[in-house]
GROMACS .gro file of C-alpha atoms in nm:
model
  250
    1MET     CA    1  -4.397  -8.604   0.424
    2SER     CA    2  -4.052  -8.617   0.255
    3SER     CA    3  -3.906  -8.965   0.189
    4ALA     CA    4  -3.565  -9.047   0.327
    5PRO     CA    5  -3.282  -9.037   0.069
    6PRO     CA    6  -3.197  -9.386  -0.069
    7SER     CA    7  -2.907  -9.539   0.126
    8HIS     CA    8  -2.612  -9.676  -0.058
    9PRO     CA    9  -2.431  -9.966   0.082
   10ARG     CA   10  -2.066  -9.893   0.188
   11PRO     CA   11  -1.802 -10.136   0.094
   12SER     CA   12  -1.631 -10.284   0.409
   13THR     CA   13  -1.277 -10.189   0.509
   14ARG     CA   14  -1.172 -10.534   0.453
   15ARG     CA   15  -1.284 -10.524   0.083
   16LEU     CA   16  -1.104 -10.198   0.047
   17LEU     CA   17  -0.775 -10.334   0.174
   18LEU     CA   18  -0.795 -10.650  -0.024
   19GLY     CA   19  -0.859 -10.446  -0.336
   20ALA     CA   20  -0.574 -10.209  -0.273
   21VAL     CA   21  -0.340 -10.507  -0.215
   22ALA     CA   22  -0.468 -10.676  -0.531
   23VAL     CA   23  -0.387 -10.352  -0.722
   24LEU     CA   24  -0.043 -10.316  -0.583
   25ALA     CA   25   0.031 -10.690  -0.667
   26LEU     CA   26  -0.082 -10.636  -1.016
   27LEU     CA   27   0.126 -10.326  -1.050
   28LEU     CA   28   0.437 -10.517  -0.909
   29ALA     CA   29   0.386 -10.804  -1.135
   30GLY     CA   30   0.345 -10.567  -1.432
   31VAL     CA   31   0.677 -10.393  -1.347
   32VAL     CA   32   0.865 -10.732  -1.317
   33TRP     CA   33   0.716 -10.838  -1.639
   34LEU     CA   34   0.814 -10.527  -1.821
   35GLU     CA   35   1.168 -10.543  -1.692
   36SER     CA   36   1.198 -10.902  -1.807
   37LEU     CA   37   1.127 -10.784  -2.159
   38HIS     CA   38   1.359 -10.484  -2.155
   39PRO     CA   39   1.596 -10.523  -2.457
   40GLN     CA   40   1.956 -10.535  -2.361
   41LEU     CA   41   2.277 -10.415  -2.520
   42ASP     CA   42   2.555 -10.649  -2.581
   43PRO     CA   43   2.863 -10.503  -2.367
   44SER     CA   44   3.114 -10.746  -2.519
   45GLY     CA   45   3.226 -10.489  -2.764
   46ASN     CA   46   3.303 -10.230  -2.499
   47ALA     CA   47   3.619 -10.386  -2.372
   48VAL     CA   48   3.914 -10.155  -2.406
   49GLN     CA   49   4.207 -10.293  -2.612
   50GLY     CA   50   4.576 -10.238  -2.547
   51VAL     CA   51   4.567 -10.265  -2.172
   52PRO     CA   52   4.885 -10.412  -2.031
   53PRO     CA   53   4.860 -10.696  -1.769
   54LEU     CA   54   4.904 -10.621  -1.408
   55ALA     CA   55   5.261 -10.657  -1.278
   56LEU     CA   56   5.128 -10.836  -0.962
   57ASP     CA   57   4.872 -11.111  -0.994
   58ASP     CA   58   4.784 -11.091  -0.623
   59GLU     CA   59   4.681 -10.808  -0.389
   60PRO     CA   60   4.911 -10.789  -0.082
   61THR     CA   61   4.738 -10.643   0.208
   62CYS     CA   62   4.946 -10.437   0.463
   63ARG     CA   63   4.684 -10.237   0.662
   64ARG     CA   64   4.712 -10.269   1.008
   65PHE     CA   65   4.428 -10.367   1.245
   66VAL     CA   66   4.543 -10.318   1.599
   67ASP     CA   67   4.377 -10.535   1.845
   68GLU     CA   68   4.395 -10.538   2.224
   69ALA     CA   69   4.588 -10.856   2.209
   70PRO     CA   70   4.967 -10.796   2.163
   71ILE     CA   71   5.002 -11.127   1.960
   72ASP     CA   72   4.743 -10.997   1.709
   73ASP     CA   73   4.933 -10.663   1.660
   74ILE     CA   74   5.255 -10.866   1.610
   75ARG     CA   75   5.099 -11.078   1.348
   76GLU     CA   76   4.954 -10.775   1.176
   77ARG     CA   77   5.299 -10.611   1.159
   78LEU     CA   78   5.461 -10.932   1.023
   79ALA     CA   79   5.184 -10.969   0.759
   80SER     CA   80   5.233 -10.596   0.663
   81ALA     CA   81   5.617 -10.634   0.641
   82ALA     CA   82   5.568 -10.941   0.424
   83ALA     CA   83   5.321 -10.759   0.204
   84VAL     CA   84   5.546 -10.466   0.145
   85GLU     CA   85   5.839 -10.698   0.069
   86ARG     CA   86   5.621 -10.891  -0.189
   87VAL     CA   87   5.540 -10.563  -0.367
   88GLU     CA   88   5.894 -10.435  -0.370
   89GLU     CA   89   6.031 -10.768  -0.512
   90GLY     CA   90   5.764 -10.826  -0.770
   91LEU     CA   91   5.678 -10.481  -0.896
   92PRO     CA   92   5.921 -10.369  -1.177
   93PRO     CA   93   5.977  -9.995  -1.231
   94GLY     CA   94   5.687  -9.877  -1.435
   95GLY     CA   95   5.472 -10.184  -1.383
   96ARG     CA   96   5.099 -10.160  -1.405
   97ILE     CA   97   4.921 -10.141  -1.086
   98SER     CA   98   4.544 -10.122  -1.003
   99SER     CA   99   4.369  -9.899  -0.743
  100THR     CA  100   4.269 -10.192  -0.523
  101GLN     CA  101   4.634 -10.299  -0.496
  102VAL     CA  102   4.733  -9.953  -0.388
  103TYR     CA  103   4.453  -9.913  -0.128
  104LEU     CA  104   4.524 -10.249   0.023
  105CYS     CA  105   4.890 -10.167   0.062
  106PRO     CA  106   4.963  -9.803   0.028
  107SER     CA  107   5.300  -9.789   0.214
  108ALA     CA  108   5.437 -10.047  -0.046
  109TYR     CA  109   5.373  -9.825  -0.350
  110ASP     CA  110   5.470  -9.500  -0.195
  111GLY     CA  111   5.714  -9.315  -0.429
  112LYS     CA  112   5.696  -9.594  -0.686
  113GLN     CA  113   5.707  -9.523  -1.059
  114VAL     CA  114   5.400  -9.708  -1.190
  115THR     CA  115   5.173  -9.741  -1.497
  116TYR     CA  116   4.800  -9.705  -1.433
  117VAL     CA  117   4.501  -9.756  -1.670
  118GLY     CA  118   4.159  -9.623  -1.619
  119GLU     CA  119   3.853  -9.403  -1.726
  120VAL     CA  120   3.853  -9.031  -1.650
  121VAL     CA  121   3.507  -8.975  -1.484
  122GLY     CA  122   3.313  -8.687  -1.321
  123GLU     CA  123   3.476  -8.337  -1.379
  124LEU     CA  124   3.833  -8.208  -1.405
  125LEU     CA  125   3.916  -7.984  -1.133
  126PRO     CA  126   4.141  -7.718  -1.272
  127ARG     CA  127   4.414  -7.588  -1.036
  128ARG     CA  128   4.720  -7.387  -1.091
  129GLY     CA  129   4.952  -7.576  -1.330
  130GLY     CA  130   4.715  -7.877  -1.393
  131ALA     CA  131   4.404  -8.040  -1.289
  132TRP     CA  132   4.278  -8.315  -1.062
  133ALA     CA  133   4.081  -8.613  -1.215
  134GLN     CA  134   3.914  -8.920  -1.074
  135VAL     CA  135   4.037  -9.212  -1.289
  136ASN     CA  136   3.850  -9.541  -1.231
  137ASP     CA  137   4.007  -9.879  -1.320
  138ASP     CA  138   3.706 -10.102  -1.242
  139GLU     CA  139   3.518 -10.344  -1.474
  140TYR     CA  140   3.275 -10.069  -1.581
  141ALA     CA  141   3.563  -9.868  -1.688
  142LEU     CA  142   3.772 -10.119  -1.884
  143VAL     CA  143   3.534 -10.403  -1.980
  144THR     CA  144   3.152 -10.352  -1.987
  145GLY     CA  145   3.116  -9.984  -2.007
  146PRO     CA  146   2.852  -9.781  -1.821
  147VAL     CA  147   2.569  -9.963  -1.679
  148VAL     CA  148   2.309  -9.849  -1.933
  149GLY     CA  149   2.113 -10.092  -2.150
  150HIS     CA  150   2.269 -10.414  -2.005
  151ARG     CA  151   2.262 -10.600  -1.668
  152GLU     CA  152   2.636 -10.687  -1.651
  153ARG     CA  153   2.712 -10.605  -1.280
  154ALA     CA  154   3.066 -10.616  -1.182
  155GLY     CA  155   3.110 -10.482  -0.819
  156PHE     CA  156   3.179 -10.119  -0.718
  157ASN     CA  157   3.347  -9.823  -0.872
  158THR     CA  158   3.726  -9.799  -0.773
  159GLY     CA  159   3.983  -9.558  -0.884
  160LEU     CA  160   4.258  -9.316  -0.788
  161SER     CA  161   4.286  -8.943  -0.772
  162VAL     CA  162   4.525  -8.838  -1.040
  163TRP     CA  163   4.716  -8.515  -1.078
  164LEU     CA  164   4.743  -8.407  -1.447
  165PRO     CA  165   4.984  -8.128  -1.554
  166ASP     CA  166   4.823  -7.874  -1.794
  167ASP     CA  167   4.950  -8.042  -2.098
  168LEU     CA  168   4.806  -8.385  -2.007
  169ALA     CA  169   4.475  -8.236  -1.875
  170ALA     CA  170   4.422  -8.053  -2.207
  171ARG     CA  171   4.418  -8.386  -2.380
  172ILE     CA  172   4.104  -8.527  -2.204
  173GLU     CA  173   3.826  -8.508  -2.453
  174ALA     CA  174   3.527  -8.593  -2.218
  175PRO     CA  175   3.502  -8.741  -1.866
  176GLY     CA  176   3.270  -9.023  -1.816
  177ARG     CA  177   2.901  -8.971  -1.685
  178PRO     CA  178   2.590  -9.178  -1.695
  179ALA     CA  179   2.543  -9.328  -2.055
  180LEU     CA  180   2.890  -9.205  -2.162
  181ARG     CA  181   3.239  -9.361  -2.096
  182GLY     CA  182   3.504  -9.119  -2.078
  183ASP     CA  183   3.849  -9.125  -2.202
  184VAL     CA  184   4.045  -9.438  -2.108
  185VAL     CA  185   4.399  -9.343  -2.057
  186LEU     CA  186   4.719  -9.507  -1.971
  187LEU     CA  187   4.911  -9.305  -1.725
  188ARG     CA  188   5.264  -9.322  -1.599
  189GLY     CA  189   5.368  -9.151  -1.287
  190THR     CA  190   5.440  -9.165  -0.918
  191ILE     CA  191   5.230  -9.293  -0.630
  192LEU     CA  192   5.217  -9.062  -0.319
  193ARG     CA  193   5.082  -9.224  -0.014
  194ALA     CA  194   4.997  -8.893   0.166
  195ASP     CA  195   4.979  -8.612  -0.101
  196PRO     CA  196   4.984  -8.273   0.098
  197ASP     CA  197   4.808  -8.110  -0.209
  198ASP     CA  198   4.523  -8.353  -0.182
  199GLY     CA  199   4.475  -8.337   0.179
  200GLY     CA  200   4.683  -8.636   0.260
  201GLY     CA  201   4.518  -8.876   0.020
  202ILE     CA  202   4.658  -9.140  -0.207
  203THR     CA  203   4.721  -8.992  -0.540
  204LEU     CA  204   4.892  -9.066  -0.860
  205ARG     CA  205   5.116  -8.780  -1.001
  206ALA     CA  206   5.104  -8.832  -1.375
  207THR     CA  207   5.395  -8.750  -1.601
  208GLU     CA  208   5.277  -8.933  -1.916
  209LEU     CA  209   4.940  -8.998  -2.083
  210GLU     CA  210   4.841  -9.224  -2.354
  211THR     CA  211   4.466  -9.246  -2.470
  212LEU     CA  212   4.364  -9.611  -2.522
  213ALA     CA  213   4.011  -9.533  -2.602
  214GLY     CA  214   3.801  -9.216  -2.669
  215PRO     CA  215   3.461  -9.133  -2.528
  216LEU     CA  216   3.188  -9.399  -2.588
  217GLN     CA  217   2.828  -9.276  -2.587
  218LEU     CA  218   2.584  -9.555  -2.528
  219GLU     CA  219   2.217  -9.520  -2.636
  220PRO     CA  220   1.980  -9.749  -2.439
  221PRO     CA  221   1.739  -9.941  -2.672
  222LEU     CA  222   1.377  -9.841  -2.704
  223HIS     CA  223   1.158 -10.047  -2.476
  224THR     CA  224   0.852 -10.073  -2.712
  225HIS     CA  225   0.649 -10.292  -2.482
  226GLN     CA  226   0.679 -10.020  -2.204
  227ALA     CA  227   0.581  -9.753  -2.448
  228VAL     CA  228   0.281  -9.954  -2.544
  229VAL     CA  229   0.171 -10.008  -2.174
  230ALA     CA  230   0.218  -9.640  -2.110
  231VAL     CA  231  -0.013  -9.536  -2.393
  232VAL     CA  232  -0.281  -9.808  -2.282
  233LEU     CA  233  -0.263  -9.685  -1.928
  234SER     CA  234  -0.297  -9.323  -2.027
  235LEU     CA  235  -0.593  -9.397  -2.231
  236LEU     CA  236  -0.752  -9.601  -1.948
  237ALA     CA  237  -0.687  -9.311  -1.706
  238MET     CA  238  -0.854  -9.074  -1.938
  239ALA     CA  239  -1.162  -9.295  -1.980
  240ALA     CA  240  -1.194  -9.348  -1.602
  241SER     CA  241  -1.177  -8.973  -1.555
  242LEU     CA  242  -1.440  -8.918  -1.803
  243TRP     CA  243  -1.665  -9.186  -1.657
  244ALA     CA  244  -1.628  -9.044  -1.311
  245ARG     CA  245  -1.743  -8.701  -1.435
  246GLN     CA  246  -2.048  -8.860  -1.593
  247VAL     CA  247  -2.130  -9.045  -1.275
  248ARG     CA  248  -2.121  -8.720  -1.071
  249ARG     CA  249  -2.355  -8.530  -1.311
  250ARG     CA  250  -2.630  -8.788  -1.256
   0.00000   0.00000   0.00000
């Protein structure tokens, strides 16, 4: 008479769930701990020198937000007219502007000769007679540099679409990408509110270009604690795999 195989107690579902939650909590705590130990670069030396001040300190807004109430529409029209007048009175020919100022009141800058400073990012798009470039003038472009190796957060990426004639486009050394700040250039040209060559978008038609800073490569520092933890976890995983094989052979 054959004896019944020995029974093995099965862990309850509750214990399995508690164990899984505990493991996930430990993993999350480990990730947070490692992130807190991550060495950081000092971005203070990334600020671009020689950037002229903005011609206007404020950002007049002249967008229309039409509401059903006529009085609100009238107020928006008056506010827009005041913003356009503020720009026309305060912006000297060739004064430096920001992309945010232009987007908040495009009609006020249409056809104006301006100065614009920013970082060439992405890719140059060659066309007959020149190339299109995205030129950003946010804090990452002019002050802190790419968000690599530091935790300086300064809002969103903002910039203008810029048309560069062939002779100016040829002077761009390297557009920016992750871990690389591209050429920071001072441009002079004309703002177009609805450029037909750009599908009716807002553009800057550049006629002059001055390079304020060449490409800047940022190398993130080695996270030694993370490397040690990765090696230890790999060894533990190998040991667990070997132990599981030994158990199955018994």
